[in-house]
PDB file of C-alpha atoms in Angstrom:
ATOM      1  CA  UNK A  29      -2.610 -17.252  -5.379  1.00  0.00           C
ATOM      2  CA  UNK A  30      -2.615 -21.001  -4.780  1.00  0.00           C
ATOM      3  CA  UNK A  31      -2.975 -20.399  -1.009  1.00  0.00           C
ATOM      4  CA  UNK A  32      -6.169 -18.308  -1.178  1.00  0.00           C
ATOM      5  CA  UNK A  33      -8.768 -19.265   1.445  1.00  0.00           C
ATOM      6  CA  UNK A  34     -12.001 -20.942   0.308  1.00  0.00           C
ATOM      7  CA  UNK A  35     -14.056 -17.786   1.075  1.00  0.00           C
ATOM      8  CA  UNK A  36     -11.986 -15.646  -1.347  1.00  0.00           C
ATOM      9  CA  UNK A  37     -13.296 -15.179  -4.871  1.00  0.00           C
ATOM     10  CA  UNK A  38     -11.127 -14.416  -7.882  1.00  0.00           C
ATOM     11  CA  UNK A  39     -13.156 -11.845  -9.830  1.00  0.00           C
ATOM     12  CA  UNK A  40     -10.730 -11.588 -12.744  1.00  0.00           C
ATOM     13  CA  UNK A  41      -7.238 -12.780 -13.597  1.00  0.00           C
ATOM     14  CA  UNK A  42      -5.585 -15.103 -11.137  1.00  0.00           C
ATOM     15  CA  UNK A  43      -3.966 -17.562 -13.508  1.00  0.00           C
ATOM     16  CA  UNK A  44      -0.225 -17.310 -14.181  1.00  0.00           C
ATOM     17  CA  UNK A  45       0.892 -16.014 -17.549  1.00  0.00           C
ATOM     18  CA  UNK A  46       2.840 -18.313 -19.845  1.00  0.00           C
ATOM     19  CA  UNK A  47       6.588 -17.944 -19.556  1.00  0.00           C
ATOM     20  CA  UNK A  48       9.213 -17.871 -16.826  1.00  0.00           C
ATOM     21  CA  UNK A  49       8.571 -16.284 -13.447  1.00  0.00           C
ATOM     22  CA  UNK A  50       5.478 -15.706 -11.341  1.00  0.00           C
ATOM     23  CA  UNK A  51       3.624 -13.169 -13.433  1.00  0.00           C
ATOM     24  CA  UNK A  52      -0.147 -12.708 -13.379  1.00  0.00           C
ATOM     25  CA  UNK A  53      -2.514 -10.598 -15.438  1.00  0.00           C
ATOM     26  CA  UNK A  54      -4.452  -7.887 -13.588  1.00  0.00           C
ATOM     27  CA  UNK A  55      -6.156  -9.810 -10.782  1.00  0.00           C
ATOM     28  CA  UNK A  56      -8.963  -8.868  -8.389  1.00  0.00           C
ATOM     29  CA  UNK A  57      -9.626 -11.009  -5.297  1.00  0.00           C
ATOM     30  CA  UNK A  58     -12.848 -10.287  -3.362  1.00  0.00           C
ATOM     31  CA  UNK A  59     -14.292 -11.654  -0.145  1.00  0.00           C
ATOM     32  CA  UNK A  60     -11.007 -11.629   1.733  1.00  0.00           C
ATOM     33  CA  UNK A  61     -10.827 -11.097   5.479  1.00  0.00           C
ATOM     34  CA  UNK A  62      -8.418  -8.997   7.506  1.00  0.00           C
ATOM     35  CA  UNK A  63      -6.593 -12.028   8.903  1.00  0.00           C
ATOM     36  CA  UNK A  64      -6.072 -13.722   5.516  1.00  0.00           C
ATOM     37  CA  UNK A  65      -2.483 -14.197   4.333  1.00  0.00           C
ATOM     38  CA  UNK A  66      -3.113 -12.284   1.101  1.00  0.00           C
ATOM     39  CA  UNK A  67      -4.392  -9.319   3.132  1.00  0.00           C
ATOM     40  CA  UNK A  68      -1.523  -9.380   5.612  1.00  0.00           C
ATOM     41  CA  UNK A  69       1.258  -9.948   3.063  1.00  0.00           C
ATOM     42  CA  UNK A  70       2.767  -7.477   0.644  1.00  0.00           C
ATOM     43  CA  UNK A  71       1.548  -8.814  -2.705  1.00  0.00           C
ATOM     44  CA  UNK A  72       2.796  -6.735  -5.592  1.00  0.00           C
ATOM     45  CA  UNK A  73       0.533  -6.027  -8.524  1.00  0.00           C
ATOM     46  CA  UNK A  74      -1.177  -6.302 -10.572  1.00  0.00           C
ATOM     47  CA  UNK A  75      -3.085  -8.059  -7.749  1.00  0.00           C
ATOM     48  CA  UNK A  76      -5.616  -6.193  -5.623  1.00  0.00           C
ATOM     49  CA  UNK A  77      -7.830  -7.458  -2.811  1.00  0.00           C
ATOM     50  CA  UNK A  78     -11.276  -6.115  -1.952  1.00  0.00           C
ATOM     51  CA  UNK A  79     -12.703  -6.001   1.573  1.00  0.00           C
ATOM     52  CA  UNK A  80     -16.049  -4.724   2.797  1.00  0.00           C
ATOM     53  CA  UNK A  81     -16.324  -1.963   5.380  1.00  0.00           C
ATOM     54  CA  UNK A  82     -19.134   0.155   6.814  1.00  0.00           C
ATOM     55  CA  UNK A  83     -17.470   3.385   7.944  1.00  0.00           C
ATOM     56  CA  UNK A  84     -14.444   5.026   6.347  1.00  0.00           C
ATOM     57  CA  UNK A  85     -12.687   4.998   9.735  1.00  0.00           C
ATOM     58  CA  UNK A  86     -13.002   1.199   9.674  1.00  0.00           C
ATOM     59  CA  UNK A  87     -11.362   1.128   6.233  1.00  0.00           C
ATOM     60  CA  UNK A  88      -8.465   3.248   7.537  1.00  0.00           C
ATOM     61  CA  UNK A  89      -8.014   0.954  10.566  1.00  0.00           C
ATOM     62  CA  UNK A  90      -7.993  -2.110   8.297  1.00  0.00           C
ATOM     63  CA  UNK A  91      -5.484  -0.538   5.919  1.00  0.00           C
ATOM     64  CA  UNK A  92      -3.169   0.394   8.795  1.00  0.00           C
ATOM     65  CA  UNK A  93      -3.491  -3.024  10.492  1.00  0.00           C
ATOM     66  CA  UNK A  94      -0.995  -4.751   8.206  1.00  0.00           C
ATOM     67  CA  UNK A  95       2.764  -5.094   8.667  1.00  0.00           C
ATOM     68  CA  UNK A  96       3.540  -3.023   5.569  1.00  0.00           C
ATOM     69  CA  UNK A  97       2.993   0.595   4.659  1.00  0.00           C
ATOM     70  CA  UNK A  98       4.510   1.363   1.282  1.00  0.00           C
ATOM     71  CA  UNK A  99       1.646   3.068  -0.543  1.00  0.00           C
ATOM     72  CA  UNK A 100      -2.095   3.636  -0.575  1.00  0.00           C
ATOM     73  CA  UNK A 101      -4.536   4.728  -3.247  1.00  0.00           C
ATOM     74  CA  UNK A 102      -7.731   6.594  -2.456  1.00  0.00           C
ATOM     75  CA  UNK A 103     -10.393   6.803  -5.128  1.00  0.00           C
ATOM     76  CA  UNK A 104     -13.083   9.373  -4.381  1.00  0.00           C
ATOM     77  CA  UNK A 105     -14.875  12.433  -5.740  1.00  0.00           C
ATOM     78  CA  UNK A 106     -14.979  13.916  -2.220  1.00  0.00           C
ATOM     79  CA  UNK A 107     -12.027  16.244  -1.550  1.00  0.00           C
ATOM     80  CA  UNK A 108     -12.607  16.222   2.223  1.00  0.00           C
ATOM     81  CA  UNK A 109     -12.581  12.411   2.251  1.00  0.00           C
ATOM     82  CA  UNK A 110      -9.334  12.414   0.266  1.00  0.00           C
ATOM     83  CA  UNK A 111      -7.735  14.719   2.827  1.00  0.00           C
ATOM     84  CA  UNK A 112      -9.019  12.635   5.777  1.00  0.00           C
ATOM     85  CA  UNK A 113      -7.642   9.499   4.136  1.00  0.00           C
ATOM     86  CA  UNK A 114      -4.283  11.135   3.457  1.00  0.00           C
ATOM     87  CA  UNK A 115      -3.971  12.016   7.137  1.00  0.00           C
ATOM     88  CA  UNK A 116      -5.282   8.685   8.451  1.00  0.00           C
ATOM     89  CA  UNK A 117      -3.359   6.230   6.261  1.00  0.00           C
ATOM     90  CA  UNK A 118       0.039   5.279   7.629  1.00  0.00           C
ATOM     91  CA  UNK A 119       1.980   4.802   4.399  1.00  0.00           C
ATOM     92  CA  UNK A 120       4.965   6.355   2.683  1.00  0.00           C
ATOM     93  CA  UNK A 121       2.801   7.779  -0.099  1.00  0.00           C
ATOM     94  CA  UNK A 122      -0.922   8.295  -0.648  1.00  0.00           C
ATOM     95  CA  UNK A 123      -2.145   8.677  -4.207  1.00  0.00           C
ATOM     96  CA  UNK A 124      -5.551  10.268  -4.756  1.00  0.00           C
ATOM     97  CA  UNK A 125      -7.421   9.139  -7.876  1.00  0.00           C
ATOM     98  CA  UNK A 126      -4.223   7.739  -9.372  1.00  0.00           C
ATOM     99  CA  UNK A 127      -1.695   5.047  -8.614  1.00  0.00           C
ATOM    100  CA  UNK A 128       2.011   4.564  -9.119  1.00  0.00           C
ATOM    101  CA  UNK A 129       3.190   8.012 -10.169  1.00  0.00           C
ATOM    102  CA  UNK A 130       6.165   9.612  -8.429  1.00  0.00           C
ATOM    103  CA  UNK A 131       8.446  12.561  -9.033  1.00  0.00           C
ATOM    104  CA  UNK A 132      12.119  12.828  -8.085  1.00  0.00           C
ATOM    105  CA  UNK A 133      11.505  16.017  -6.099  1.00  0.00           C
ATOM    106  CA  UNK A 134       9.423  14.154  -3.507  1.00  0.00           C
ATOM    107  CA  UNK A 135      10.573  11.434  -1.088  1.00  0.00           C
ATOM    108  CA  UNK A 136       9.611   7.836  -1.761  1.00  0.00           C
ATOM    109  CA  UNK A 137       9.714   5.152   0.898  1.00  0.00           C
ATOM    110  CA  UNK A 138       7.537   2.992   3.072  1.00  0.00           C
ATOM    111  CA  UNK A 139       6.815   2.638   6.777  1.00  0.00           C
ATOM    112  CA  UNK A 140       6.811  -0.347   9.118  1.00  0.00           C
ATOM    113  CA  UNK A 141       8.051  -3.456   7.218  1.00  0.00           C
ATOM    114  CA  UNK A 142       7.940  -1.722   3.836  1.00  0.00           C
ATOM    115  CA  UNK A 143      11.420  -0.415   3.946  1.00  0.00           C
ATOM    116  CA  UNK A 144      13.645   1.915   5.812  1.00  0.00           C
ATOM    117  CA  UNK A 145      13.985   5.587   5.031  1.00  0.00           C
ATOM    118  CA  UNK A 146      13.407   7.433   1.792  1.00  0.00           C
ATOM    119  CA  UNK A 147      14.757   7.556  -1.712  1.00  0.00           C
ATOM    120  CA  UNK A 148      14.673  10.607  -3.949  1.00  0.00           C
ATOM    121  CA  UNK A 149      14.571  14.263  -2.865  1.00  0.00           C
ATOM    122  CA  UNK A 150      16.486  15.915  -0.032  1.00  0.00           C
ATOM    123  CA  UNK A 151      14.960  13.371   2.386  1.00  0.00           C
ATOM    124  CA  UNK A 152      16.697  10.562   0.489  1.00  0.00           C
ATOM    125  CA  UNK A 153      20.021  12.398   0.467  1.00  0.00           C
ATOM    126  CA  UNK A 154      19.795  13.017   4.217  1.00  0.00           C
ATOM    127  CA  UNK A 155      19.031   9.337   4.785  1.00  0.00           C
ATOM    128  CA  UNK A 156      22.478   8.501   3.398  1.00  0.00           C
ATOM    129  CA  UNK A 157      24.258  11.276   5.314  1.00  0.00           C
ATOM    130  CA  UNK A 158      26.260  10.599   8.457  1.00  0.00           C
ATOM    131  CA  UNK A 159      26.394  13.739  10.575  1.00  0.00           C
ATOM    132  CA  UNK A 160      29.206  14.211  13.059  1.00  0.00           C
ATOM    133  CA  UNK A 161      29.531  17.027  15.571  1.00  0.00           C
ATOM    134  CA  UNK A 162      33.115  17.807  16.587  1.00  0.00           C
ATOM    135  CA  UNK A 163      33.725  20.457  19.226  1.00  0.00           C
ATOM    136  CA  UNK A 164      37.238  21.659  20.066  1.00  0.00           C
TER     137      UNK A 164
END
């Protein structure tokens, strides 16, 4: 937070909470640009950045143009848009009109620099399996 560029605006939150660690209240940072450190780094919540876009395809390109790909949230009333976003976003999970919920029956894991493989579900079990083919 102390390295935000001058053009970024803290809409709410942003000041550390009292106590040990680096904890912040819910924080919204607006006016950020694609090349900004806070946009290109994996900042865990409750911090969210806001960027402007014109076309939804531009928003998808911006979201995919970061080194990480753990999760995405899409907030919309338009079912078709939700489905387009789910296909276009390169992340391990896409939540529609929610954020942070998972179930053990479904895989959980990121793409690119947000982790290797999956946890949970059969996909997670297979990730920890070493197959060997022996033919006599």
